[in-house]
Short mmCIF file of C-alpha atoms in Angstrom, two decimals:
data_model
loop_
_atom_site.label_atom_id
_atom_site.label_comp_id
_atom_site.label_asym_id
_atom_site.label_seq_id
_atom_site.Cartn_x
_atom_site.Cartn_y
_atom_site.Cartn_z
CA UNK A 1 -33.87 20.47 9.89
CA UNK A 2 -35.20 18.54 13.00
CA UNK A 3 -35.26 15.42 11.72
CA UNK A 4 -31.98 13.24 10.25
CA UNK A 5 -31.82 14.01 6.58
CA UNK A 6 -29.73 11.16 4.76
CA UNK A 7 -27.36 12.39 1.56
CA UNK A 8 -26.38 9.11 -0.59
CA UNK A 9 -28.49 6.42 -1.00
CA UNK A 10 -26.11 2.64 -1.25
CA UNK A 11 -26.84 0.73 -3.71
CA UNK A 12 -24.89 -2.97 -4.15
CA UNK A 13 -27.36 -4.98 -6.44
CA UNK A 14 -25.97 -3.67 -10.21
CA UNK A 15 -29.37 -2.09 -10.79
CA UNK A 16 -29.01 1.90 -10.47
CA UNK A 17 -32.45 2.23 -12.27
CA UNK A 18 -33.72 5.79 -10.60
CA UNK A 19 -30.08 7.57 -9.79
CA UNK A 20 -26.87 7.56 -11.00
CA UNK A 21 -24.16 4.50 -10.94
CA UNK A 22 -22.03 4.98 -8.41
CA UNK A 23 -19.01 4.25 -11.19
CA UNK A 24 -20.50 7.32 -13.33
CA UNK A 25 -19.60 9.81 -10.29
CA UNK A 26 -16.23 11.63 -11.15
CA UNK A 27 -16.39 14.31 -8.07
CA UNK A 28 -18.72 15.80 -4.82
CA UNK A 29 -19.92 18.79 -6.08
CA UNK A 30 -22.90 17.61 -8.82
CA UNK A 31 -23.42 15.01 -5.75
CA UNK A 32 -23.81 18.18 -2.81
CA UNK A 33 -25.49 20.23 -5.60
CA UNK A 34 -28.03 17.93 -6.23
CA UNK A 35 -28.94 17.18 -2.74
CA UNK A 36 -28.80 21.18 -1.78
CA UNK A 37 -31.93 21.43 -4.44
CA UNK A 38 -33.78 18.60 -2.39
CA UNK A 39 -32.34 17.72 1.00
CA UNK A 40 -35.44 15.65 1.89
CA UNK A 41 -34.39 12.75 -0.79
CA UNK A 42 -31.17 11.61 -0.78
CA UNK A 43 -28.42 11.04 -3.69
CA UNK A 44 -28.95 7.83 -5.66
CA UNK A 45 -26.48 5.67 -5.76
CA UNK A 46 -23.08 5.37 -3.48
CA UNK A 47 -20.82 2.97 -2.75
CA UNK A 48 -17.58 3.16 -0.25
CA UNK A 49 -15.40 5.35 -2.84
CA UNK A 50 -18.20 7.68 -3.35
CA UNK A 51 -18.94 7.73 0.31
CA UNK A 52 -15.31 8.62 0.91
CA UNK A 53 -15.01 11.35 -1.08
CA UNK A 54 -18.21 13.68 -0.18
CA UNK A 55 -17.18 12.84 3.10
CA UNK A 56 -13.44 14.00 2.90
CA UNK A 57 -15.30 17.13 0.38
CA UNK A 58 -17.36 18.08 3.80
CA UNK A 59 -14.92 17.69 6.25
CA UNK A 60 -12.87 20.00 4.04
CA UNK A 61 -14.93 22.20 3.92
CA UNK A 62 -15.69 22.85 8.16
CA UNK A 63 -11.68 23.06 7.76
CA UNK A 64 -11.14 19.76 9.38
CA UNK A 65 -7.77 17.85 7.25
CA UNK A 66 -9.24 14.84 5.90
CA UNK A 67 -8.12 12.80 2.87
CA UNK A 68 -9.12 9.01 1.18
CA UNK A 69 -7.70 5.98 1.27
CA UNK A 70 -7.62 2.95 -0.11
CA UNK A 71 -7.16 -0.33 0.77
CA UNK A 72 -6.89 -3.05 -1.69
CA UNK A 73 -7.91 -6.87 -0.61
CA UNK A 74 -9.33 -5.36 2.17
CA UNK A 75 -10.47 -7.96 4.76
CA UNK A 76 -14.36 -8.13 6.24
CA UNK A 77 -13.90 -9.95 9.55
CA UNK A 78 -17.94 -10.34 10.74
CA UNK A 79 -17.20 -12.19 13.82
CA UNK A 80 -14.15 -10.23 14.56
CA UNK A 81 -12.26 -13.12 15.77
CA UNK A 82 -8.85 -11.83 13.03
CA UNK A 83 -9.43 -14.12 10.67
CA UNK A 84 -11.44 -14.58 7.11
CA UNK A 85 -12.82 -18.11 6.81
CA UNK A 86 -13.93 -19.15 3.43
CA UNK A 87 -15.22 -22.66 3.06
CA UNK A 88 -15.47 -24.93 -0.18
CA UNK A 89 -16.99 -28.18 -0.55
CA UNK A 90 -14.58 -31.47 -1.87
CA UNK A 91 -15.58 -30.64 -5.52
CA UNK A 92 -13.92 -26.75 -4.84
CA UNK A 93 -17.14 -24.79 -4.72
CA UNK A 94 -17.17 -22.14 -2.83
CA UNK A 95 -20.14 -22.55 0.10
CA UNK A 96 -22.07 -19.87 1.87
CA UNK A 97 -20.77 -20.80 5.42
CA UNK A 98 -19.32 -17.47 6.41
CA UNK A 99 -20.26 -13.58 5.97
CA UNK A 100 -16.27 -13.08 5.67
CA UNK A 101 -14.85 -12.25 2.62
CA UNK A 102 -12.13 -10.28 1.57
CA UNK A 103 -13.24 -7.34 -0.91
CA UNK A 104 -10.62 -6.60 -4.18
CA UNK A 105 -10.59 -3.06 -2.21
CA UNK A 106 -11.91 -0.58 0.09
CA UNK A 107 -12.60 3.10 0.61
CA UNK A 108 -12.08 5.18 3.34
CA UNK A 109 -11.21 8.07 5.11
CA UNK A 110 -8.26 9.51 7.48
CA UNK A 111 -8.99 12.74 9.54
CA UNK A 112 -6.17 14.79 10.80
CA UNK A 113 -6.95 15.65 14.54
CA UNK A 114 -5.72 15.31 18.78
CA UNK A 115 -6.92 12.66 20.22
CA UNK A 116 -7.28 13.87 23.83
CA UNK A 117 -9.10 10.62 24.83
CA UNK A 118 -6.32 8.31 24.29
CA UNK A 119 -3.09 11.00 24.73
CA UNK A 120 -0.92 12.65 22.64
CA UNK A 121 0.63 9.81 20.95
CA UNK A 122 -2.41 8.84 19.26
CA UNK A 123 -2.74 12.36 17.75
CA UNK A 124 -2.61 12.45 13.96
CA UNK A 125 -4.49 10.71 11.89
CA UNK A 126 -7.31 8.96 12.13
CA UNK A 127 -9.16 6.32 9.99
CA UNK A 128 -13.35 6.87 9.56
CA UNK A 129 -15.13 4.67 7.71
CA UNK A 130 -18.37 6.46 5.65
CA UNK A 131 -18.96 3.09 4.97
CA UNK A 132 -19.63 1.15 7.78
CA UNK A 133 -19.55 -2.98 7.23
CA UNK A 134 -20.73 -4.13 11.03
CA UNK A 135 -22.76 -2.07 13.81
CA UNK A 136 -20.57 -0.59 16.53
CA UNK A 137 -22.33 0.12 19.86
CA UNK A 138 -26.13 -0.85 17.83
CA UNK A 139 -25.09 1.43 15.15
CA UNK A 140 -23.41 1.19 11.78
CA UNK A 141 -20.28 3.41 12.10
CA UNK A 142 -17.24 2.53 12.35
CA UNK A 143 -14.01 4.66 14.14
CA UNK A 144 -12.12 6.57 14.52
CA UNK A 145 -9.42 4.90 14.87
CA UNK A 146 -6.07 6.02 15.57
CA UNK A 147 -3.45 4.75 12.61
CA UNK A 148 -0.54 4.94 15.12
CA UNK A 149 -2.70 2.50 17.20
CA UNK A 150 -3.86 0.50 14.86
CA UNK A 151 0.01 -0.59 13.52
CA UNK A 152 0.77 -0.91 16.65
CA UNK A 153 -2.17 -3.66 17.62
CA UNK A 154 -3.59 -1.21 20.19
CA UNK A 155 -7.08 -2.43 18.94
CA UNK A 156 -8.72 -1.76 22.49
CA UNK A 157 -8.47 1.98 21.70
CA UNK A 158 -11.66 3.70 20.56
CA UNK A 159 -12.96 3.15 18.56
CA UNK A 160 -13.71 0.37 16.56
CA UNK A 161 -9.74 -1.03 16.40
CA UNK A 162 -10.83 -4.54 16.32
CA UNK A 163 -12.45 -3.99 13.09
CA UNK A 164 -10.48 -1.71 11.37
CA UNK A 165 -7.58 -3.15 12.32
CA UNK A 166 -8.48 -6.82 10.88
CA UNK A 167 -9.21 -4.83 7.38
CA UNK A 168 -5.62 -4.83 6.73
CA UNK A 169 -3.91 -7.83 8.99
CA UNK A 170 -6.71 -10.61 9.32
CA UNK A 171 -5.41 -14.35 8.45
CA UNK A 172 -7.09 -16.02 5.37
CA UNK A 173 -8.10 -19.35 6.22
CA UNK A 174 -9.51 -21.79 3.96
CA UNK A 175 -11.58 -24.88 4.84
CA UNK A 176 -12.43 -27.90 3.05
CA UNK A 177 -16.40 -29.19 4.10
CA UNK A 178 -16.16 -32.67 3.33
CA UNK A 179 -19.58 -34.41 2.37
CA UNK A 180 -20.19 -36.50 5.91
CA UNK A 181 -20.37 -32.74 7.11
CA UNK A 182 -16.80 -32.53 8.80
CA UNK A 183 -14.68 -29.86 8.15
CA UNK A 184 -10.77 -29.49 7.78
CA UNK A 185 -8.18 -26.26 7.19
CA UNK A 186 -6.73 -26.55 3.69
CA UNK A 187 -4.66 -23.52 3.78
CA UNK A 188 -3.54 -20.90 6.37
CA UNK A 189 -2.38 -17.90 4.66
CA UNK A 190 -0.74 -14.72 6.48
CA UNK A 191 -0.13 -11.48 4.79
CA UNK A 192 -2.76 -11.45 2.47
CA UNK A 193 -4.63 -8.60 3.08
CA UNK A 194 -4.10 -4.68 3.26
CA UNK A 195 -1.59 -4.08 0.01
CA UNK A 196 -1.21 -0.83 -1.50
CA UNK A 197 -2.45 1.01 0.48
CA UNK A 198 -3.10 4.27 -1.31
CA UNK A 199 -3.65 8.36 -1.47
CA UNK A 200 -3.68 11.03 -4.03
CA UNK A 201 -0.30 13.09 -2.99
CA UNK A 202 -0.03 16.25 -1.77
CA UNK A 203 0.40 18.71 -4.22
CA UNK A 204 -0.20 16.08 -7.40
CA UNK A 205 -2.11 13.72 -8.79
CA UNK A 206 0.66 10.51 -8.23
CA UNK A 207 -0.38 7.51 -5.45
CA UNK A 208 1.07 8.03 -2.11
CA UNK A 209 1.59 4.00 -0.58
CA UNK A 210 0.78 4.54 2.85
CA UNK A 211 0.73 0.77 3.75
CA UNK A 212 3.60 1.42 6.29
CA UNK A 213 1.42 3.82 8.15
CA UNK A 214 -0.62 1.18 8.92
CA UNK A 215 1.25 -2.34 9.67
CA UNK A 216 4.84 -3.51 9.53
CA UNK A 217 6.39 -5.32 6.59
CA UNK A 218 4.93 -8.93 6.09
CA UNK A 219 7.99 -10.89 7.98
CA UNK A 220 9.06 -8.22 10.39
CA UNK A 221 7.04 -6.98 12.93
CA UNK A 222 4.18 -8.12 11.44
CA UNK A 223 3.46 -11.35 13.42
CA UNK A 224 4.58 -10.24 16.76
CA UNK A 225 1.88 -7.11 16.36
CA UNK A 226 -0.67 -9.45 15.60
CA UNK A 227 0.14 -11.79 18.23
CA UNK A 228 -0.25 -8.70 20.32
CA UNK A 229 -3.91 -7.85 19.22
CA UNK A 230 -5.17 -11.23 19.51
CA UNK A 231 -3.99 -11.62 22.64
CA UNK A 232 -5.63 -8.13 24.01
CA UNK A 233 -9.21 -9.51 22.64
CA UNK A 234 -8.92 -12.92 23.76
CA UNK A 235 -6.47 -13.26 26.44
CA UNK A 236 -4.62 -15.83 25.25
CA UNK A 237 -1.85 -16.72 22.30
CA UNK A 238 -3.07 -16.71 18.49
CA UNK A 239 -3.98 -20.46 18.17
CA UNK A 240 -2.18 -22.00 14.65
CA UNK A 241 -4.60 -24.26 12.82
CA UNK A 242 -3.29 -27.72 12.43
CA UNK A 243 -2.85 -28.56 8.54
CA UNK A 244 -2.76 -31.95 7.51
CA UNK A 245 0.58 -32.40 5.45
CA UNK A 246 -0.67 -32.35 1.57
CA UNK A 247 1.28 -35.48 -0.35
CA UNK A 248 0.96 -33.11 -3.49
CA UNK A 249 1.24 -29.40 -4.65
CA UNK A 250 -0.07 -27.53 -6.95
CA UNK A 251 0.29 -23.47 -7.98
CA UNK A 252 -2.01 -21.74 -11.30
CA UNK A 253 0.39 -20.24 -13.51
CA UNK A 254 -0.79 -17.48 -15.90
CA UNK A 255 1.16 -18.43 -19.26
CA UNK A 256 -0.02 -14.51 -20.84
CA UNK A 257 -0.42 -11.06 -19.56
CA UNK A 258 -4.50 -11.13 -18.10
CA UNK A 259 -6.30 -8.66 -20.03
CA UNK A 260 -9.57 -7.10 -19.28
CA UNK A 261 -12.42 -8.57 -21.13
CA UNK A 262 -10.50 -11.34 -22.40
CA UNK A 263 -10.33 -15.38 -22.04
CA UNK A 264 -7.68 -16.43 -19.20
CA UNK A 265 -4.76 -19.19 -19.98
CA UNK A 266 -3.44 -20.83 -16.66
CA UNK A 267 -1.49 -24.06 -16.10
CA UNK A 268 -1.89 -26.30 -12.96
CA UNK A 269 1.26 -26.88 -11.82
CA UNK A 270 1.42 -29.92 -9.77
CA UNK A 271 4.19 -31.25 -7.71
CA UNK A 272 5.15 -34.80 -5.96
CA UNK A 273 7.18 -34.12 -2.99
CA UNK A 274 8.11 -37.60 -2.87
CA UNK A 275 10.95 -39.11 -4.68
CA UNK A 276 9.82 -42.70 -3.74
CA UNK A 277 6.47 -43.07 -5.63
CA UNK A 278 4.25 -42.16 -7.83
CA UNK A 279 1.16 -40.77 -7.15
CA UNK A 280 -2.30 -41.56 -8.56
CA UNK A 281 -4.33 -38.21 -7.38
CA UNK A 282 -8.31 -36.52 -8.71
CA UNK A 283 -8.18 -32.93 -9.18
CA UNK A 284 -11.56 -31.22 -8.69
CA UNK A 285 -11.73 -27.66 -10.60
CA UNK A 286 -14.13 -24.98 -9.94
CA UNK A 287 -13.83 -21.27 -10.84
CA UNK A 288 -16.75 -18.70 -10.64
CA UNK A 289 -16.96 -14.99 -11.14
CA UNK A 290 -17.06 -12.21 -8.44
CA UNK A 291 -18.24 -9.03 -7.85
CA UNK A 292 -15.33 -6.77 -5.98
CA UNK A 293 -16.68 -7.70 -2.58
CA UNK A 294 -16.04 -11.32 -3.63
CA UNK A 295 -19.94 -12.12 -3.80
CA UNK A 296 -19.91 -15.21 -6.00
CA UNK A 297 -22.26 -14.22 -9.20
CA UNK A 298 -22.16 -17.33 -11.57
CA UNK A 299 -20.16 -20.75 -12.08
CA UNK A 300 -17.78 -20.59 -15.55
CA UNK A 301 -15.82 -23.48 -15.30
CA UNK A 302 -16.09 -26.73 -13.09
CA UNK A 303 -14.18 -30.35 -14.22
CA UNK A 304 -13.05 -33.31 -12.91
CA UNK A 305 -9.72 -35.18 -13.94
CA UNK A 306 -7.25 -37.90 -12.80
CA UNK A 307 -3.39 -37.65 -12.98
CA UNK A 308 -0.32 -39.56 -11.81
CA UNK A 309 2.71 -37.92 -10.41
CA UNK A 310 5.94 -39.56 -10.90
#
């Protein structure tokens, strides 16, 4: 064919009206079959998993090693500056200020080849995204990326490290937007992102973790590789956001195993650090539901209530 033919068709919006789910997919071949009738129309409907596995079913199949992985709260850093910032306004809502998020997970693939670009060390496998979040170079594509770079913080390597490597090490930040329009960190949270990361294993159907392939233990190495990458994009030292020291503290505690379809029971745990006074505090509560790339559908619960803490 002369001109680019196009396979799967995404489709994020819940209506799969035309096609098939991309949920209702349970392999690549009715997928390649259905496009080898009609190559001029692609496959309706893919998301990342689905992308993943044609791709690792093609690259298979020109005898290239390839396999998929997954990466669960996988961080979507837009302005690739290592961080996710989410921002909520005083009564908890979540606001629209940033195209961060962090998704529940995230499919893609590793590909098993030398990298004579970079050397010899970087040989081995190598993480390609089939579903590319942010344009690279004007296009949306996204590595590969060496995995022995990317644990390492060599995120100047081609291609894409910056990206890829935030997926899995990015810092959560969370801001409070106060109504005068001023804004303040709430919470700085570090490790996260990029648990579990997963593969089928050779020779059977069990999860291989291959989290460790990736990034050193949260505590280790962890920081000091980070520190490394940020400084290698920015030229200077990781910058720690100044929090405000809270006078209270408070944790959600699930009192009952969370089952699907069913109501959630939590307790607010709150805590007085001081031994001196009591406190007199407001406690704004807001939850909402989610889709798995943490796109806020609809607001369930929202209350206002007063408390003293002895």
């Amino acid at each position: 064919h002369d001109a680019l033919t196009i396979l799967l068709q995404g489709n994020w919006s819940g209506n799969y009206s035309g096609g098939t789910s991309p949920g209702k997919w349970n392999g690549s071949v009715a997928i390649l079959q259905q496009w080898g009738k009609d190559m001029s129309k692609p496959v309706k409907y893919a998301q990342c998993w689905v992308y993943a596995g044609v791709t690792c079913t093609v690259l298979r199949c020109l005898g290239i090693p390839a396999r998929v992985i997954t990466n669960f709260n996988s961080a979507h850093d837009t302005d690739g500056n290592l961080s996710v910032d989410v921002y909520y306004d005083e009564s908890g809502k979540a606001l629209d200020e940033s195209s961060d998020s962090i998704w529940n997970f995230h499919v893609w693939n590793e590909v098993y080849f030398v990298r004579k670009d970079l050397g010899a060390a970087y040989d081995g496998w190598q993480a390609l995204d089939a579903t590319p979040q942010e344009k690279s170079a004007g296009m949306f594509r996204c590595g590969p990326a060496s995995v022995k770079a990317i644990k390492e913080g060599e995120v100047k390597l081609k291609f894409d490290g910056p990206f890829v490597f935030a997926e899995m090490n990015a810092d959560t930040i969370s801001w409070i937007q106060h109504s005068n329009g001023e804004t303040e960190v709430m919470r700085c949270e570090f490790g996260t992102v990029g648990k579990f990361m997963s593969t089928k294993a050779l020779g059977s159907n069990a999860r291989e973790d291959v989290t460790a392939k990736y990034k050193y233990e949260d505590g280790s190495r962890e920081r000091k590789v980070f520190a490394k990458a940020y400084k290698s994009l920015f030229g200077k030292a990781c910058p720690l956001p100044e929090l405000d020291d809270h006078e209270v503290s408070g944790v959600f505690k699930d009192i009952e195993d969370v089952l699907y379809g069913e109501d959630i029971s939590l307790i607010l745990i709150l805590k007085n650090p001081s031994t001196d006074e009591a406190k007199n505090i407001t406690v704004n509560l807001c939850a909402t539901s989610t889709l798995y790339t943490r796109r806020v559908m609809h607001e369930i619960l929202k209350g206002t209530f007063s408390v003293t803490l002895d």
